Structures are given as C-alpha cells and as structure tokens.
PDB file of C-alpha atoms in Angstrom:
ATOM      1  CA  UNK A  12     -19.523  21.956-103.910  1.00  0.00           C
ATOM      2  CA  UNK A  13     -17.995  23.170-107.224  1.00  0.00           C
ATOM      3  CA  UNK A  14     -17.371  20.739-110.168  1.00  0.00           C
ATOM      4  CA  UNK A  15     -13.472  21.266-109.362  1.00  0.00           C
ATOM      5  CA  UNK A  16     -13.452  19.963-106.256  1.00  0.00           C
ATOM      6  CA  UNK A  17     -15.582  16.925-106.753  1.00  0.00           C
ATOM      7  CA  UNK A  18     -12.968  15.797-108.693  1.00  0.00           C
ATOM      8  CA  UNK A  19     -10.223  15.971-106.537  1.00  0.00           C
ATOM      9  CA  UNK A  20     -12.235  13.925-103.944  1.00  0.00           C
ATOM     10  CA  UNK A  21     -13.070  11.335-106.720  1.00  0.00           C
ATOM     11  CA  UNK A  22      -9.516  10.862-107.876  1.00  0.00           C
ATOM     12  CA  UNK A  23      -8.310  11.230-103.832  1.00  0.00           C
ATOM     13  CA  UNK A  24     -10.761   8.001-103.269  1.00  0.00           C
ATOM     14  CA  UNK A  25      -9.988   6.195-106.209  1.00  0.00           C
ATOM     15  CA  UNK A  26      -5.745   6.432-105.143  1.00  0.00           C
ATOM     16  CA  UNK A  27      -6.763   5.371-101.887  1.00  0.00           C
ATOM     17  CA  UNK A  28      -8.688   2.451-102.638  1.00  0.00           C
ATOM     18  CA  UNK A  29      -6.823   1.105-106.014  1.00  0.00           C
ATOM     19  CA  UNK A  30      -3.627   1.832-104.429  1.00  0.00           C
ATOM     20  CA  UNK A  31      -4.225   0.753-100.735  1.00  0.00           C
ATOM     21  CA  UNK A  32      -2.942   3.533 -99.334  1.00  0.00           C
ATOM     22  CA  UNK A  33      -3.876   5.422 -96.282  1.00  0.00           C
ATOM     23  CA  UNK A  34      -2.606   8.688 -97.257  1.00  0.00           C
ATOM     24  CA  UNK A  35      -2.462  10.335-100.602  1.00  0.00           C
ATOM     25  CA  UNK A  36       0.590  12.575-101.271  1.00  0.00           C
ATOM     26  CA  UNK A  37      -0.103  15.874-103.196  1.00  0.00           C
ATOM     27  CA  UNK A  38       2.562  14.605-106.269  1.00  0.00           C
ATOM     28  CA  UNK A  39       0.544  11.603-106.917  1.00  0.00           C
ATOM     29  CA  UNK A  40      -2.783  14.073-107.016  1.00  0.00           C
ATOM     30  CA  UNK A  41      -1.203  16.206-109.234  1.00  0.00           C
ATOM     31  CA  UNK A  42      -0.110  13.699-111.244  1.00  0.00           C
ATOM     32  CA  UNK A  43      -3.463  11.918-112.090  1.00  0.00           C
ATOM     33  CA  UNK A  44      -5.154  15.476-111.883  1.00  0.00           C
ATOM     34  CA  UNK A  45      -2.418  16.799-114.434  1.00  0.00           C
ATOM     35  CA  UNK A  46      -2.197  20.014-112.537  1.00  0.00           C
ATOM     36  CA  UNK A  47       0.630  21.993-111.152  1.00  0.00           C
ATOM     37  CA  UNK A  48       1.811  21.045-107.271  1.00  0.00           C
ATOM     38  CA  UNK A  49       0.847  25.514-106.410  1.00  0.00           C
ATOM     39  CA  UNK A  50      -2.966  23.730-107.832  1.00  0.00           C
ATOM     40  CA  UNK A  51      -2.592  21.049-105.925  1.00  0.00           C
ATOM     41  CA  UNK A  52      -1.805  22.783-102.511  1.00  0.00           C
ATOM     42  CA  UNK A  53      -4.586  25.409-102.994  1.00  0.00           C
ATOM     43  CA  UNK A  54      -7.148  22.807-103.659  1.00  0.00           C
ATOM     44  CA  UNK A  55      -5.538  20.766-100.556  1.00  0.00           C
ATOM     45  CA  UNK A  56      -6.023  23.442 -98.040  1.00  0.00           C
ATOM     46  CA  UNK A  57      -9.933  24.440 -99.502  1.00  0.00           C
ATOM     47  CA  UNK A  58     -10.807  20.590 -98.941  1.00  0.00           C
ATOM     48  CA  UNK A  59      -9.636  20.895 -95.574  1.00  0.00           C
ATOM     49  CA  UNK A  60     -10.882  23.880 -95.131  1.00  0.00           C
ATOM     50  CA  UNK A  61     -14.360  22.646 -95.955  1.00  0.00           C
ATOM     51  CA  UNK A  62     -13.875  19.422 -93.503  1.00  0.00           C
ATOM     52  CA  UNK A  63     -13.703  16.737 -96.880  1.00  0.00           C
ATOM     53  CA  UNK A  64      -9.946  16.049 -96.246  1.00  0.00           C
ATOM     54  CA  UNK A  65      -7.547  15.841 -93.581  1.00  0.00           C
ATOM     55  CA  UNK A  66      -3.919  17.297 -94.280  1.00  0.00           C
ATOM     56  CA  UNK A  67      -1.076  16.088 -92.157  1.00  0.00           C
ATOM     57  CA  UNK A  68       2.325  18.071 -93.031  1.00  0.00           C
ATOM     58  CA  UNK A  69       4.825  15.803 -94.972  1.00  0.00           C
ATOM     59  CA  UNK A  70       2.931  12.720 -95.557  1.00  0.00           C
ATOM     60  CA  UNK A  71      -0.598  12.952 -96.573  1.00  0.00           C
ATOM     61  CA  UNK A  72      -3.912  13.494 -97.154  1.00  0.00           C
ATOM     62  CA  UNK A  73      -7.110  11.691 -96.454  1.00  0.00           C
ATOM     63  CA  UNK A  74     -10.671  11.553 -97.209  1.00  0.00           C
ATOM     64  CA  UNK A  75     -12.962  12.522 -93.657  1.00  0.00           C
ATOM     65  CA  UNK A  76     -16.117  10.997 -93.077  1.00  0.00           C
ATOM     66  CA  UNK A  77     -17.679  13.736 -94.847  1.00  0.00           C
ATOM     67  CA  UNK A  78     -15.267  13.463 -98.016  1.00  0.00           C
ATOM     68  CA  UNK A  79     -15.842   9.764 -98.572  1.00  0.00           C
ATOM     69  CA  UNK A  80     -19.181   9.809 -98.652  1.00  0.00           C
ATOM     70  CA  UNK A  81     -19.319  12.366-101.570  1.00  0.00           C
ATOM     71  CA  UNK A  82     -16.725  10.421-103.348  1.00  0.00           C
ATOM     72  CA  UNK A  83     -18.257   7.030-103.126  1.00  0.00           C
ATOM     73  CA  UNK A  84     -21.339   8.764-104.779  1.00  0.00           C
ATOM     74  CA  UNK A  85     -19.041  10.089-107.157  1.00  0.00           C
ATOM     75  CA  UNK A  86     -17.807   6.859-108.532  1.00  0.00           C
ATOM     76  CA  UNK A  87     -21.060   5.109-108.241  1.00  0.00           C
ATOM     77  CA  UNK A  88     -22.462   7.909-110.439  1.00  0.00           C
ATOM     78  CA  UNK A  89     -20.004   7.684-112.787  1.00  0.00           C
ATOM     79  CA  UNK A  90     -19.936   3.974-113.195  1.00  0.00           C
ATOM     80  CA  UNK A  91     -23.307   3.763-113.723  1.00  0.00           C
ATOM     81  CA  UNK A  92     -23.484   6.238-116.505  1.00  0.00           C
ATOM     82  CA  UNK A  93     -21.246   4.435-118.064  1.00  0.00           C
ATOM     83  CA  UNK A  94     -23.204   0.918-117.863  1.00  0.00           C
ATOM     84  CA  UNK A  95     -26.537   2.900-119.031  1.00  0.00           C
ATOM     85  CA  UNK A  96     -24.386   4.313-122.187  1.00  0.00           C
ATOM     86  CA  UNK A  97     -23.370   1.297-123.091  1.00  0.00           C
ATOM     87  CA  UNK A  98     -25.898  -0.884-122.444  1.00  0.00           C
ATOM     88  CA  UNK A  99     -29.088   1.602-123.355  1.00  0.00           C
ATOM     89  CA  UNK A 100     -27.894   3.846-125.801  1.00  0.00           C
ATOM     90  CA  UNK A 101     -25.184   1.896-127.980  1.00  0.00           C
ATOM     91  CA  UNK A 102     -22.407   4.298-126.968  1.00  0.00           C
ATOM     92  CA  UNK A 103     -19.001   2.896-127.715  1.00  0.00           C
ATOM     93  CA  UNK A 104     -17.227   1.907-124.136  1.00  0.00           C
ATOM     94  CA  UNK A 105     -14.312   3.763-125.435  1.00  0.00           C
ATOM     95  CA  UNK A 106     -16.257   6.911-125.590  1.00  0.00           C
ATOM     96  CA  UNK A 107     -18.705   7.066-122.489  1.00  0.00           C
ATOM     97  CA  UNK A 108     -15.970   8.241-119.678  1.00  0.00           C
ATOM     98  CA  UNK A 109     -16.252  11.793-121.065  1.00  0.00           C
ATOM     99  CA  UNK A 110     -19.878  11.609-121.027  1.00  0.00           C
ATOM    100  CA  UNK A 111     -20.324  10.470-117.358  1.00  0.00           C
ATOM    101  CA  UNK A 112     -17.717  12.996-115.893  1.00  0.00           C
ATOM    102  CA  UNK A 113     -19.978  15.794-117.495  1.00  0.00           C
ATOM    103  CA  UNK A 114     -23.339  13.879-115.899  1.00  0.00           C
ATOM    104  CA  UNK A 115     -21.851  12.473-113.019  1.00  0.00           C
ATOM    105  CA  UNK A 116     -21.742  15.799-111.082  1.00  0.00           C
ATOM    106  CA  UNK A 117     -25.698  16.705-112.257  1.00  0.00           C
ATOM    107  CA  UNK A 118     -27.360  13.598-111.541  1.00  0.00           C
ATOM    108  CA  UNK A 119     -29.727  13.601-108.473  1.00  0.00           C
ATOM    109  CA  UNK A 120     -29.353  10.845-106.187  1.00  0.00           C
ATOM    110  CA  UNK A 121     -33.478   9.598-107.022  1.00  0.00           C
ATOM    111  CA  UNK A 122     -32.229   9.595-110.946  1.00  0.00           C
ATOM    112  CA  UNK A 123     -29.354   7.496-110.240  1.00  0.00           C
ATOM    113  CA  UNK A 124     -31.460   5.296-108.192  1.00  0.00           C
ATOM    114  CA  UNK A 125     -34.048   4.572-110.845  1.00  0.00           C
ATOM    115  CA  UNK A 126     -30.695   4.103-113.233  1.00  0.00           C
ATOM    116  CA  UNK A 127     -29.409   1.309-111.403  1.00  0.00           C
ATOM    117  CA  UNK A 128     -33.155  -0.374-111.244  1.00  0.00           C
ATOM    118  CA  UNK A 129     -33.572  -0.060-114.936  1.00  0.00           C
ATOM    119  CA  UNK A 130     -29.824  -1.502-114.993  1.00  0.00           C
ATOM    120  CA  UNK A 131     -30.774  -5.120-113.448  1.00  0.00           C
ATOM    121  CA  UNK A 132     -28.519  -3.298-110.354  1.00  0.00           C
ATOM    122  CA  UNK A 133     -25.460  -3.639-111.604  1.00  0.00           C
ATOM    123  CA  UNK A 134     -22.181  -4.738-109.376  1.00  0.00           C
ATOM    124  CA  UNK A 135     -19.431  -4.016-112.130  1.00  0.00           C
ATOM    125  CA  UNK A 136     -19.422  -0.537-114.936  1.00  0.00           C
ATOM    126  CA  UNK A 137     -19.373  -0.870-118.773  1.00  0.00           C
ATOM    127  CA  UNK A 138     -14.970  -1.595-117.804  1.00  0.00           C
ATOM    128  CA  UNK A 139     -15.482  -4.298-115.185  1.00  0.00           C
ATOM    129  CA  UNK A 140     -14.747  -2.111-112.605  1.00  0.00           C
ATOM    130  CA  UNK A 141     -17.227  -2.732-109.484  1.00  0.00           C
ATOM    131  CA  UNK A 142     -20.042  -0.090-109.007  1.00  0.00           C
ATOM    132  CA  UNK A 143     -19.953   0.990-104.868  1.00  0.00           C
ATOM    133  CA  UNK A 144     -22.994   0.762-103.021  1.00  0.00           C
ATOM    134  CA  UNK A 145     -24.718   4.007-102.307  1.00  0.00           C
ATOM    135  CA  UNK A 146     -22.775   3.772 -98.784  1.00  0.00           C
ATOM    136  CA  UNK A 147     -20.528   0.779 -99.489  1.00  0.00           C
ATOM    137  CA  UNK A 148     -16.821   1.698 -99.958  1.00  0.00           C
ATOM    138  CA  UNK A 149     -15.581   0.325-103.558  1.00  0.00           C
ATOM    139  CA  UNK A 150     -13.516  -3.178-103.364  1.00  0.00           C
ATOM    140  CA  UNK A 151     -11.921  -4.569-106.348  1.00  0.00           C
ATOM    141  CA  UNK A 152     -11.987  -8.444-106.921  1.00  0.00           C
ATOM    142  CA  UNK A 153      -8.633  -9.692-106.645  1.00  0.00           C
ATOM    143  CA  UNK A 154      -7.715 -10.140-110.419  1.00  0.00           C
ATOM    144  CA  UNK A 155      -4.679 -11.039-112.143  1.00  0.00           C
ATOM    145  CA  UNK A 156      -2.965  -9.066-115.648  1.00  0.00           C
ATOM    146  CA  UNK A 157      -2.707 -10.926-118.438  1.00  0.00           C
ATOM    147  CA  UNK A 158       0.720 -10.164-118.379  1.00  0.00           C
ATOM    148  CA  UNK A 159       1.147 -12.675-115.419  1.00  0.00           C
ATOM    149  CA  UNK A 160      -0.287 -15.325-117.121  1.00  0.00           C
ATOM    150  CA  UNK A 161       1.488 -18.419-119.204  1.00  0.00           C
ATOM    151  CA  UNK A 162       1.803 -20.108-122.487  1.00  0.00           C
ATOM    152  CA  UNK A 163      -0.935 -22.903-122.250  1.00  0.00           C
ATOM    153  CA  UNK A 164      -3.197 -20.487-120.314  1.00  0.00           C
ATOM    154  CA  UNK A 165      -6.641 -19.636-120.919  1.00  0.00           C
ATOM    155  CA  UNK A 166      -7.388 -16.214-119.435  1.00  0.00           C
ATOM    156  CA  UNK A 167     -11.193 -15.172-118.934  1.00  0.00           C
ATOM    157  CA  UNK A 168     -11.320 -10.890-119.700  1.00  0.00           C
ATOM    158  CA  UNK A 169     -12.837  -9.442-116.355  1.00  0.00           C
ATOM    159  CA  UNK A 170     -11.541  -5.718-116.337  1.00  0.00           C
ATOM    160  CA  UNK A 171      -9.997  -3.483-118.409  1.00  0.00           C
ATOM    161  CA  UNK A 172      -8.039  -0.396-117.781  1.00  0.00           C
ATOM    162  CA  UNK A 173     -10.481   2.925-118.721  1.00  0.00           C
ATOM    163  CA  UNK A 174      -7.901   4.558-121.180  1.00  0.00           C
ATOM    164  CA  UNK A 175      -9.652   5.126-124.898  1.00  0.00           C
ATOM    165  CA  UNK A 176      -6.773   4.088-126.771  1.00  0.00           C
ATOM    166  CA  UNK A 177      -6.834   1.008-125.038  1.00  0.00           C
ATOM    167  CA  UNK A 178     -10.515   0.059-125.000  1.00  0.00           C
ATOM    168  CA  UNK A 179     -10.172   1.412-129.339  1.00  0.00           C
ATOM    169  CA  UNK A 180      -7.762  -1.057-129.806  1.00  0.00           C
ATOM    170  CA  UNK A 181      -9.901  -3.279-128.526  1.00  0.00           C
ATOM    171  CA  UNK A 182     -12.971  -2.894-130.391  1.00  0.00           C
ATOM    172  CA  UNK A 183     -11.142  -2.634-133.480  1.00  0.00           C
ATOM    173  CA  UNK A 184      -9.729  -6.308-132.319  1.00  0.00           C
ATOM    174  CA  UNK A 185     -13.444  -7.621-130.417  1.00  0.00           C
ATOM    175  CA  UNK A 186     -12.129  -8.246-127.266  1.00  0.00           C
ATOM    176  CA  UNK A 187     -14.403  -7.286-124.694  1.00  0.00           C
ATOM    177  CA  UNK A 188     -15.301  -8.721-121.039  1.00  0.00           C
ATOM    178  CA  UNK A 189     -16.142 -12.030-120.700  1.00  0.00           C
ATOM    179  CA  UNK A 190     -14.039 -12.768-123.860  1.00  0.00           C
ATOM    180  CA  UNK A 191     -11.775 -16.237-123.205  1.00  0.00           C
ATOM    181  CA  UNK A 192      -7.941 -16.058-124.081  1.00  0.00           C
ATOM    182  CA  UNK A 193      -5.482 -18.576-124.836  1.00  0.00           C
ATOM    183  CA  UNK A 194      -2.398 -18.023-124.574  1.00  0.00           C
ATOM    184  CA  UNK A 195       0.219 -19.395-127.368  1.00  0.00           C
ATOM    185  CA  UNK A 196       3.241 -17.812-127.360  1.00  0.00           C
ATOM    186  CA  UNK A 197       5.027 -15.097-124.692  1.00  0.00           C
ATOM    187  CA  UNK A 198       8.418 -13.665-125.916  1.00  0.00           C
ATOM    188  CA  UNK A 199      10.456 -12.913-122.954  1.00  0.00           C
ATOM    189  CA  UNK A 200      12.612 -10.885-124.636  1.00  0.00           C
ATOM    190  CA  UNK A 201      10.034  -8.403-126.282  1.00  0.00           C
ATOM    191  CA  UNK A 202       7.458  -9.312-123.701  1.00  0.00           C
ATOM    192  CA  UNK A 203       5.463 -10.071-127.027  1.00  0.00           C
ATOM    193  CA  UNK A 204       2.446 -12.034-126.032  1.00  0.00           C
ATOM    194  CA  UNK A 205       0.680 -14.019-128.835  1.00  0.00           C
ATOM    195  CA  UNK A 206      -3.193 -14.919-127.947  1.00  0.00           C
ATOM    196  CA  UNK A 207      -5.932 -17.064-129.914  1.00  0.00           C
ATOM    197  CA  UNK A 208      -9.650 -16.142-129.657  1.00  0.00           C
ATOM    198  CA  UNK A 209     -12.512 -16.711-132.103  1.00  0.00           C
ATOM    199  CA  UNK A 210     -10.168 -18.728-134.242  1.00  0.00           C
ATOM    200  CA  UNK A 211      -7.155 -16.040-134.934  1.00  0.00           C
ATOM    201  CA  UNK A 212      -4.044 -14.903-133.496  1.00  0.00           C
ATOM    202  CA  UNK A 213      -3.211 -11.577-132.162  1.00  0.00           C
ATOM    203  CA  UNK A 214       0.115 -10.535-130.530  1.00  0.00           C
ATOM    204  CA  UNK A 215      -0.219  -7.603-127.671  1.00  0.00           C
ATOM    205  CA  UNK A 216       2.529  -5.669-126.162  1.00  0.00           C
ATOM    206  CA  UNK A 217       2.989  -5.849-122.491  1.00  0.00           C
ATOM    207  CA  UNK A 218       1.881  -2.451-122.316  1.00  0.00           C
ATOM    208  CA  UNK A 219      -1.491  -3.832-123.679  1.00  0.00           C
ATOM    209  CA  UNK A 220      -1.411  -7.429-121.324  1.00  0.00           C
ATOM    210  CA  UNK A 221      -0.644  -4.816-117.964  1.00  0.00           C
ATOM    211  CA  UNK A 222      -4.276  -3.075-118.388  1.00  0.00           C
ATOM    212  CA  UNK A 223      -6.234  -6.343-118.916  1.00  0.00           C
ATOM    213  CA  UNK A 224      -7.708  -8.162-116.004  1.00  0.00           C
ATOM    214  CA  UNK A 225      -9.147 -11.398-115.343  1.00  0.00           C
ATOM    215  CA  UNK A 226      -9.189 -14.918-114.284  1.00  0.00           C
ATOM    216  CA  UNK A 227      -7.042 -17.779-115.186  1.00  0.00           C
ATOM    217  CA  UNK A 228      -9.644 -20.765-115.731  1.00  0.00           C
TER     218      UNK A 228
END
C-alpha cells in the first residue's frame, strides 16, 4: 500500500471514531487531507477498488474490515512514536507529529511491539490521546474542554489538541498533562479565561480552552 493511501485510511478512521460517525463524506476528507474534492474522489474509488473502503453514492464512505485494521495500526504506530520521542529521546511534544508520520508507515509490526514494551505499554500518546490495541478499535475517555468549565474550578490537563502552535504555546507557558488548573476569572464577553497554576496567572482565549481536555476534580 503506498504512503498516500495510508493516510487517507488513517484520517478516514480517526473522523469516524472522534466524530462518531458512520460514514465519512468526501468534503470532510478533503478538508482534513487539504486536498482538492477531483483528489479526493480518485483516492475514494482506488480504496474501494482495493476492498479498504466502502463507497455508497451521496452519503458516505466507510472503513471495511480490511481498511480498519490497517488504520488502527496506523494510529497505534503513530502514537507510539510519539510517546518514545518524547519520553526516550527529549524531543519537544510540539515537534514529534512530523517525525512519526515519516516512521509510522516504516515501522514493522515486531519493532513497534518491542516499542511499546520498552514504553511500560502505554494506554495514552505523548498528547493524551489513547494508544489502540494492536486489534482494539481506539475509544476516547469521555473528557470535558476547559472551556466548559467554571470560575472556582480546578481542572486536571488530560488531553490536548495535536496542533504545534498550540502545544508551543504551551511549553513556552509549562502546561503539560497532568498539570492542575484553577480557574479565577471567565469573561463572558471575550470568552477570556483567567487560570492560576504554579503560583501565576495566565489568561487563554477560548480558542486555546476548546483544545484542552480534562477532568474537573
């Protein structure tokens, strides 16, 4: 299977699952693809072709048997290059997505085993987001924004969206998973929300407080 089309059936799976959707429409692939909908149709129909995907006319696509099965190892590949870069060899978590796209698609299925041994088996990547079992289809903890949480609050970091300007921001501020938030002051008007960690303030956007995840204690 070419690089190209391991991709699609990653990003196919991880609409399906993150979105709870039974069918995938082509715009939303070619949206988190960033490719053209004449890409997206040509890709559609060699998928099918190749019995990953089923096409139904006007609503859909989804992942066959066949299909899911490459794209769960696709994800749990990626997510665990990602743990070993951060954990093993320093790398920055805002920098290791790039890294385990390119080794993702290379790794043998006895490396990634020994990976994942030398990892303590991990259940959750470098972002918080949980690692699929080598035939287990990827669930998500049911986690809340920050953005839904209150003044008087104290929000425990679980997840964080994969996005580098995010995770940059950050670093640059030390908040990381299993960091504890209180929450101060929320603006309704600017949807300014003003947290305290480590004895300082910091106000975040509700851009910022949508792509943080966690658990109100």
């Amino acid at each position: 299977m070419y690089r190209a089309e391991e991709d699609y059936i990653k990003n196919i799976y991880k609409l399906t699952v993150e979105q709870n959707k039974e069918l995938v429409k082509n715009i939303e692939i070619a949206y988190i693809m960033e490719s053209t909908d004449q890409t997206v149709n040509e890709m559609v129909r060699r998928l099918a072709t190749k019995k990953l995907i089923t096409f139904i006319p006007y609503k859909g696509v989804k992942l066959t048997p066949k299909g899911l099965k490459e794209a769960i190892r696709l994800v749990r590949n990626h997510r665990l290059w990602e743990k070993y870069l951060v954990e093993k060899l320093n790398y920055p978590w805002s920098k290791v997505h790039d890294e385990a796209e390119r080794l993702e698609h290379a790794s043998s299925d006895d490396l990634m085993s020994r990976i994942y041994d030398s990892l303590g088996q991990p259940v959750v990547c470098a972002h918080g987001n949980p690692i699929p079992g080598v035939k287990q289809p990827l669930e998500y903890d049911t986690l809340l924004p920050l953005s839904q949480s209150k003044v008087g609050d104290k929000f425990l970091v679980k997840r964080v969206v994969d996005q580098r300007r995010l995770l940059e921001f950050l670093d640059k501020h030390h908040i990381n998973l299993g960091i504890e938030l209180s929450i101060i002051k929320h603006d309704e008007f600017t949807k300014l929300y003003t947290i305290r960690y480590d004895d300082k303030n910091l106000d975040l956007t509700e851009i910022i407080t949508d792509k943080i995840y966690g658990t109100i204690l």
